[in-house]
């Protein structure tokens, strides 16, 4: 506290010192602003007037600048106003205080105007360490003083050089969205000044901001909405529409055009419901928005994209306003609207499709420029899907096909001019989900054109991607499957051309095998040939190891469709191609296997994971795993120290267990014995993760009960010995995460083995130690585990173990509650509030009044200097209501407010955590 006052005092003195240089003034003004925002409550109560007067003097001193210093001082005064109730400023609060200051010292009006501008902005500034209740009160104070503020601004309009500043302040007050009637604003001098300023030769930025805020204001619910604000809308819209010609005015600079475009985009976004009626006036706005979309600068044109999406949602939704009458009338109205906007969306498709073309200098683009270009393409793809929703995919395809034909002709004339064709194909790919899978007019021609295009890498990548995007069409369309040899040749070329085209080709091959799997069963030999050519190095596959997994997945999905015997043979052949390189390494002896780089092993093990995941023949997969187990065991035994290899191998085993289930037979026992023994030595988290999968599949199987019980007791016993302090949780968060994921699985799938066991209380104690670990996944797993224990009564399997649970939880209940309250109030990041709150709610629902008493004891530990009694009561009441069955969302507002109060600055947070002591499990309350 002393340091805070000292810093504020030094900064204040230097700001008053006439000899301070500009850098000192800027630094000190920022320091003073920060101290008022965050640490004001540490000052003695009598310091307010002294601080207010000092800030007032500084505001006068810097009324002419430097601007940055004046702004920081203004924010400091506004922050002070957030902290201090209106009555402390005198009659009428800070706005009246400000008005009196302006009247008494008109020469300082520029400084006071800046304060008037930042006041409404600070109402929503959460850097200010004010209590939620005070923040709400401040917003009410400002809205009650709106009329006085607007009168001050209106009076200042007479000073012509301050007009921009006045309008900026007006825009700021409009953001409060206080319900001033549209009829009042429509004739208000501030509104008329802003609107008239739009037509000046030099466009006023402040006037644009005001009109933009007015547009948002008229559509906001708090202002009464569009119908109430119609008088104001009828004034705004004609004024903005009169600016349309300036969009084409070459004498206007880009910033002016951007500002005008922003107003049209704001109108579109705010009045989209009105525009969707398709009236003549609405279509004038739509045409203006099309003109904005046609402007060459993408950042301007893209301002309209949100409007086109929202309009599409309204036009295509099924639940039209009931005022249209019966269902037939609603359908008629929907079709009428779709017809009205048809031409607009057709124009939009033509306008945006050219924006995805690679630039001439694409090879020289920086990483950031290339990233921006890709984001542009994604944005355009979204607009095209909006258009396809309104027009229908087949109609949109027809428009884009005409562009493709035009582009392909230029591509043939000049081999280097591949970019327009690539752009057209990118757009056709974007709408693939909207094109009929039996479309017969355009898609056959598109597929035929693909083989005639040059094999330029970027173009070939997009060609491969479009093949994958239309895989359902290849399966369903009358002429689709006949095109398959053609597209397979294209994909093979893609695999040999570049890394990007190989990745696209592999992905496309996966899509084709997924969607055409039934038809492809007859072509297994050819598919294996493609696989060997690409994956086993017989061809020149340019893709990565990750890309090759798409090919493994593709073949696995076709094998799934085969009858049992052919499937078993095909699976054996596929596994054989993968296991051979691993077998060769193992045959070279333990030393060679131990020294291999992990990547040399995981590239093959990951393929097994995909095979076991996507070949859905449980018995065949179980047989394959049984045959492969000696190789897997050798890798387990000699590479258990290597996390990457173990994660890969456990992933393969996980999918084997998931697919094969009870077909695994004796192999599962050997697998569990292996990981149980290795975990004691090497503590690999993935062993716990694999155990979770086994519990999910076999947990309820009585024949497995004995060795599953031994396994979980051994794994948990060792883990609780590892994780004895919060430092150990922080050092080994993955073990904590996977341990408590496994524990939650045990509660769900085999509570009969887990809850009566001697390890259950030890694991609850371990969870209490780790709740406040900062690692997100580990913390969430622990909190979910505790919630699952508290919710045990919801499970039919768990009900019989409630007495055992209670004997463990009740003695620890007060401590668990204290740690959870500490987590809510600062021990964990605020992003975890929902998870922590649910755990506390589940505890309260399980133990009723007893839990509420625990919560009351915990909250009472927090000093009243940090949390007021009324805030405690509000939180406990909400917890009580939620425990009694009220909506859980009712609890979240008081939880968020308690959290906000306890985190409002560092000093308060330290006080709260010092009182709750979440890391002390045996805290004895002071009598």
Tab-separated table of N, CA, C and O in Angstrom, residues 777-833:
chain	number	residue	atom	x	y	z
A	777	UNK	N	-5.377	-28.917	-18.942
A	777	UNK	CA	-5.956	-30.256	-19.077
A	777	UNK	C	-5.877	-31.035	-17.765
A	777	UNK	O	-6.820	-31.732	-17.386
A	778	UNK	N	-4.730	-30.908	-17.072
A	778	UNK	CA	-4.587	-31.634	-15.801
A	778	UNK	C	-5.610	-31.133	-14.782
A	778	UNK	O	-6.284	-31.929	-14.105
A	779	UNK	N	-5.743	-29.824	-14.665
A	779	UNK	CA	-6.711	-29.248	-13.732
A	779	UNK	C	-8.131	-29.686	-14.076
A	779	UNK	O	-8.912	-30.084	-13.196
A	780	UNK	N	-8.483	-29.641	-15.356
A	780	UNK	CA	-9.838	-30.042	-15.777
A	780	UNK	C	-10.108	-31.516	-15.484
A	780	UNK	O	-11.216	-31.883	-15.073
A	781	UNK	N	-9.099	-32.365	-15.685
A	781	UNK	CA	-9.286	-33.799	-15.411
A	781	UNK	C	-9.534	-34.047	-13.928
A	781	UNK	O	-10.381	-34.861	-13.558
A	782	UNK	N	-8.796	-33.318	-13.068
A	782	UNK	CA	-8.971	-33.470	-11.624
A	782	UNK	C	-10.365	-32.999	-11.210
A	782	UNK	O	-11.076	-33.681	-10.459
A	783	UNK	N	-10.763	-31.829	-11.715
A	783	UNK	CA	-12.079	-31.284	-11.356
A	783	UNK	C	-13.206	-32.180	-11.869
A	783	UNK	O	-14.213	-32.374	-11.183
A	784	UNK	N	-13.030	-32.741	-13.063
A	784	UNK	CA	-14.052	-33.653	-13.609
A	784	UNK	C	-14.133	-34.923	-12.771
A	784	UNK	O	-15.233	-35.435	-12.495
A	785	UNK	N	-12.987	-35.432	-12.340
A	785	UNK	CA	-12.951	-36.615	-11.463
A	785	UNK	C	-13.727	-36.348	-10.177
A	785	UNK	O	-14.572	-37.161	-9.755
A	786	UNK	N	-13.481	-35.202	-9.546
A	786	UNK	CA	-14.194	-34.869	-8.316
A	786	UNK	C	-15.691	-34.716	-8.568
A	786	UNK	O	-16.525	-35.207	-7.784
A	787	UNK	N	-16.045	-34.062	-9.681
A	787	UNK	CA	-17.468	-33.905	-10.021
A	787	UNK	C	-18.128	-35.260	-10.228
A	787	UNK	O	-19.282	-35.478	-9.818
A	788	UNK	N	-17.408	-36.195	-10.867
A	788	UNK	CA	-17.953	-37.537	-11.083
A	788	UNK	C	-18.205	-38.254	-9.749
A	788	UNK	O	-19.193	-38.984	-9.592
A	789	UNK	N	-17.320	-38.038	-8.775
A	789	UNK	CA	-17.530	-38.628	-7.445
A	789	UNK	C	-18.785	-38.029	-6.799
A	789	UNK	O	-19.640	-38.742	-6.282
A	790	UNK	N	-18.897	-36.696	-6.866
A	790	UNK	CA	-20.046	-36.030	-6.237
A	790	UNK	C	-21.359	-36.416	-6.924
A	790	UNK	O	-22.408	-36.460	-6.288
A	791	UNK	N	-21.287	-36.697	-8.247
A	791	UNK	CA	-22.493	-37.050	-9.023
A	791	UNK	C	-22.775	-38.557	-9.028
A	791	UNK	O	-23.556	-39.034	-9.855
A	792	UNK	N	-22.146	-39.286	-8.144
A	792	UNK	CA	-22.245	-40.755	-8.169
A	792	UNK	C	-23.688	-41.242	-8.109
A	792	UNK	O	-24.042	-42.253	-8.712
A	793	UNK	N	-24.541	-40.505	-7.423
A	793	UNK	CA	-25.942	-40.925	-7.279
A	793	UNK	C	-26.681	-40.915	-8.611
A	793	UNK	O	-27.715	-41.574	-8.760
A	794	UNK	N	-26.161	-40.165	-9.584
A	794	UNK	CA	-26.810	-40.120	-10.906
A	794	UNK	C	-26.593	-41.405	-11.689
A	794	UNK	O	-27.274	-41.665	-12.673
A	795	UNK	N	-25.608	-42.198	-11.278
A	795	UNK	CA	-25.268	-43.425	-12.004
A	795	UNK	C	-25.940	-44.625	-11.359
A	795	UNK	O	-25.889	-44.789	-10.133
A	796	UNK	N	-26.564	-45.448	-12.174
A	796	UNK	CA	-27.233	-46.640	-11.625
A	796	UNK	C	-26.208	-47.595	-11.007
A	796	UNK	O	-26.471	-48.264	-10.009
A	797	UNK	N	-25.006	-47.648	-11.610
A	797	UNK	CA	-23.953	-48.514	-11.075
A	797	UNK	C	-23.387	-47.965	-9.767
A	797	UNK	O	-22.938	-48.689	-8.900
A	798	UNK	N	-23.378	-46.633	-9.654
A	798	UNK	CA	-22.682	-45.996	-8.544
A	798	UNK	C	-23.468	-45.883	-7.261
A	798	UNK	O	-22.885	-45.737	-6.173
A	799	UNK	N	-24.797	-45.935	-7.361
A	799	UNK	CA	-25.650	-45.678	-6.181
A	799	UNK	C	-25.295	-46.546	-4.982
A	799	UNK	O	-25.299	-46.084	-3.842
A	800	UNK	N	-24.943	-47.801	-5.246
A	800	UNK	CA	-24.692	-48.740	-4.151
A	800	UNK	C	-23.407	-48.408	-3.371
A	800	UNK	O	-23.166	-48.952	-2.300
A	801	UNK	N	-22.591	-47.476	-3.921
A	801	UNK	CA	-21.310	-47.166	-3.272
A	801	UNK	C	-21.327	-45.795	-2.590
A	801	UNK	O	-20.276	-45.269	-2.217
A	802	UNK	N	-22.526	-45.216	-2.421
A	802	UNK	CA	-22.624	-43.875	-1.843
A	802	UNK	C	-22.080	-43.831	-0.420
A	802	UNK	O	-21.437	-42.851	-0.016
A	803	UNK	N	-22.316	-44.874	0.364
A	803	UNK	CA	-21.860	-44.851	1.761
A	803	UNK	C	-20.334	-44.842	1.825
A	803	UNK	O	-19.738	-44.161	2.670
A	804	UNK	N	-19.698	-45.612	0.922
A	804	UNK	CA	-18.214	-45.612	0.872
A	804	UNK	C	-17.720	-44.230	0.455
A	804	UNK	O	-16.787	-43.676	1.056
A	805	UNK	N	-18.368	-43.681	-0.583
A	805	UNK	CA	-17.986	-42.341	-1.036
A	805	UNK	C	-18.097	-41.336	0.100
A	805	UNK	O	-17.173	-40.535	0.341
A	806	UNK	N	-19.211	-41.348	0.795
A	806	UNK	CA	-19.444	-40.384	1.868
A	806	UNK	C	-18.393	-40.503	2.968
A	806	UNK	O	-17.949	-39.497	3.536
A	807	UNK	N	-17.994	-41.733	3.250
A	807	UNK	CA	-16.992	-41.928	4.317
A	807	UNK	C	-15.644	-41.318	3.926
A	807	UNK	O	-14.836	-40.979	4.799
A	808	UNK	N	-15.420	-41.180	2.640
A	808	UNK	CA	-14.174	-40.559	2.155
A	808	UNK	C	-14.342	-39.047	2.011
A	808	UNK	O	-13.470	-38.265	2.414
A	809	UNK	N	-15.463	-38.605	1.460
A	809	UNK	CA	-15.635	-37.184	1.110
A	809	UNK	C	-16.002	-36.326	2.323
A	809	UNK	O	-15.464	-35.229	2.496
A	810	UNK	N	-16.883	-36.782	3.171
A	810	UNK	CA	-17.364	-35.924	4.269
A	810	UNK	C	-16.227	-35.431	5.174
A	810	UNK	O	-16.163	-34.241	5.484
A	811	UNK	N	-15.291	-36.293	5.588
A	811	UNK	CA	-14.185	-35.770	6.409
A	811	UNK	C	-13.313	-34.740	5.667
A	811	UNK	O	-12.639	-33.926	6.303
A	812	UNK	N	-13.343	-34.811	4.350
A	812	UNK	CA	-12.510	-33.913	3.539
A	812	UNK	C	-13.326	-32.762	2.935
A	812	UNK	O	-12.792	-31.917	2.223
A	813	UNK	N	-14.641	-32.754	3.200
A	813	UNK	CA	-15.545	-31.827	2.510
A	813	UNK	C	-15.190	-30.368	2.708
A	813	UNK	O	-15.180	-29.578	1.746
A	814	UNK	N	-14.902	-29.985	3.945
A	814	UNK	CA	-14.586	-28.579	4.229
A	814	UNK	C	-13.326	-28.146	3.482
A	814	UNK	O	-13.270	-27.039	2.932
A	815	UNK	N	-12.328	-29.032	3.441
A	815	UNK	CA	-11.073	-28.703	2.748
A	815	UNK	C	-11.281	-28.623	1.242
A	815	UNK	O	-10.794	-27.687	0.585
A	816	UNK	N	-12.009	-29.586	0.676
A	816	UNK	CA	-12.288	-29.562	-0.761
A	816	UNK	C	-13.019	-28.267	-1.121
A	816	UNK	O	-12.679	-27.593	-2.104
A	817	UNK	N	-14.012	-27.905	-0.315
A	817	UNK	CA	-14.781	-26.684	-0.592
A	817	UNK	C	-13.882	-25.462	-0.541
A	817	UNK	O	-13.965	-24.576	-1.415
A	818	UNK	N	-13.013	-25.400	0.464
A	818	UNK	CA	-12.106	-24.254	0.585
A	818	UNK	C	-11.192	-24.147	-0.639
A	818	UNK	O	-10.971	-23.054	-1.176
A	819	UNK	N	-10.691	-25.278	-1.112
A	819	UNK	CA	-9.802	-25.259	-2.285
A	819	UNK	C	-10.584	-24.835	-3.535
A	819	UNK	O	-10.077	-24.074	-4.372
A	820	UNK	N	-11.828	-25.305	-3.646
A	820	UNK	CA	-12.647	-24.916	-4.799
A	820	UNK	C	-12.971	-23.423	-4.761
A	820	UNK	O	-12.917	-22.739	-5.796
A	821	UNK	N	-13.294	-22.889	-3.581
A	821	UNK	CA	-13.562	-21.449	-3.459
A	821	UNK	C	-12.297	-20.652	-3.776
A	821	UNK	O	-12.346	-19.626	-4.460
A	822	UNK	N	-11.153	-21.144	-3.314
A	822	UNK	CA	-9.877	-20.489	-3.644
A	822	UNK	C	-9.628	-20.509	-5.147
A	822	UNK	O	-9.120	-19.536	-5.724
A	823	UNK	N	-10.006	-21.593	-5.788
A	823	UNK	CA	-9.839	-21.699	-7.247
A	823	UNK	C	-10.726	-20.703	-7.980
A	823	UNK	O	-10.317	-20.100	-8.971
A	824	UNK	N	-11.949	-20.536	-7.476
A	824	UNK	CA	-12.867	-19.556	-8.067
A	824	UNK	C	-12.340	-18.134	-7.918
A	824	UNK	O	-12.572	-17.287	-8.776
A	825	UNK	N	-11.642	-17.881	-6.834
A	825	UNK	CA	-11.299	-16.505	-6.481
A	825	UNK	C	-9.861	-16.125	-6.797
A	825	UNK	O	-9.380	-15.111	-6.304
A	826	UNK	N	-9.177	-16.960	-7.610
A	826	UNK	CA	-7.850	-16.527	-8.044
A	826	UNK	C	-6.789	-17.595	-8.125
A	826	UNK	O	-5.764	-17.395	-8.778
A	827	UNK	N	-6.964	-18.738	-7.481
A	827	UNK	CA	-5.936	-19.776	-7.524
A	827	UNK	C	-5.832	-20.401	-8.908
A	827	UNK	O	-4.772	-20.899	-9.292
A	828	UNK	N	-6.935	-20.393	-9.655
A	828	UNK	CA	-6.933	-20.851	-11.051
A	828	UNK	C	-7.343	-19.699	-11.943
A	828	UNK	O	-8.048	-18.779	-11.509
A	829	UNK	N	-6.935	-19.723	-13.232
A	829	UNK	CA	-7.335	-18.644	-14.153
A	829	UNK	C	-8.854	-18.549	-14.284
A	829	UNK	O	-9.564	-19.550	-14.131
A	830	UNK	N	-9.343	-17.369	-14.589
A	830	UNK	CA	-10.792	-17.151	-14.680
A	830	UNK	C	-11.423	-17.965	-15.810
A	830	UNK	O	-12.628	-18.206	-15.800
A	831	UNK	N	-10.620	-18.434	-16.773
A	831	UNK	CA	-11.157	-19.274	-17.859
A	831	UNK	C	-11.657	-20.625	-17.345
A	831	UNK	O	-12.380	-21.331	-18.045
A	832	UNK	N	-11.275	-21.011	-16.111
A	832	UNK	CA	-11.715	-22.305	-15.550
A	832	UNK	C	-12.955	-22.180	-14.680
A	832	UNK	O	-13.380	-23.156	-14.049
A	833	UNK	N	-13.506	-20.977	-14.573
A	833	UNK	CA	-14.616	-20.747	-13.633
A	833	UNK	C	-15.735	-21.764	-13.790
A	833	UNK	O	-16.263	-22.285	-12.806
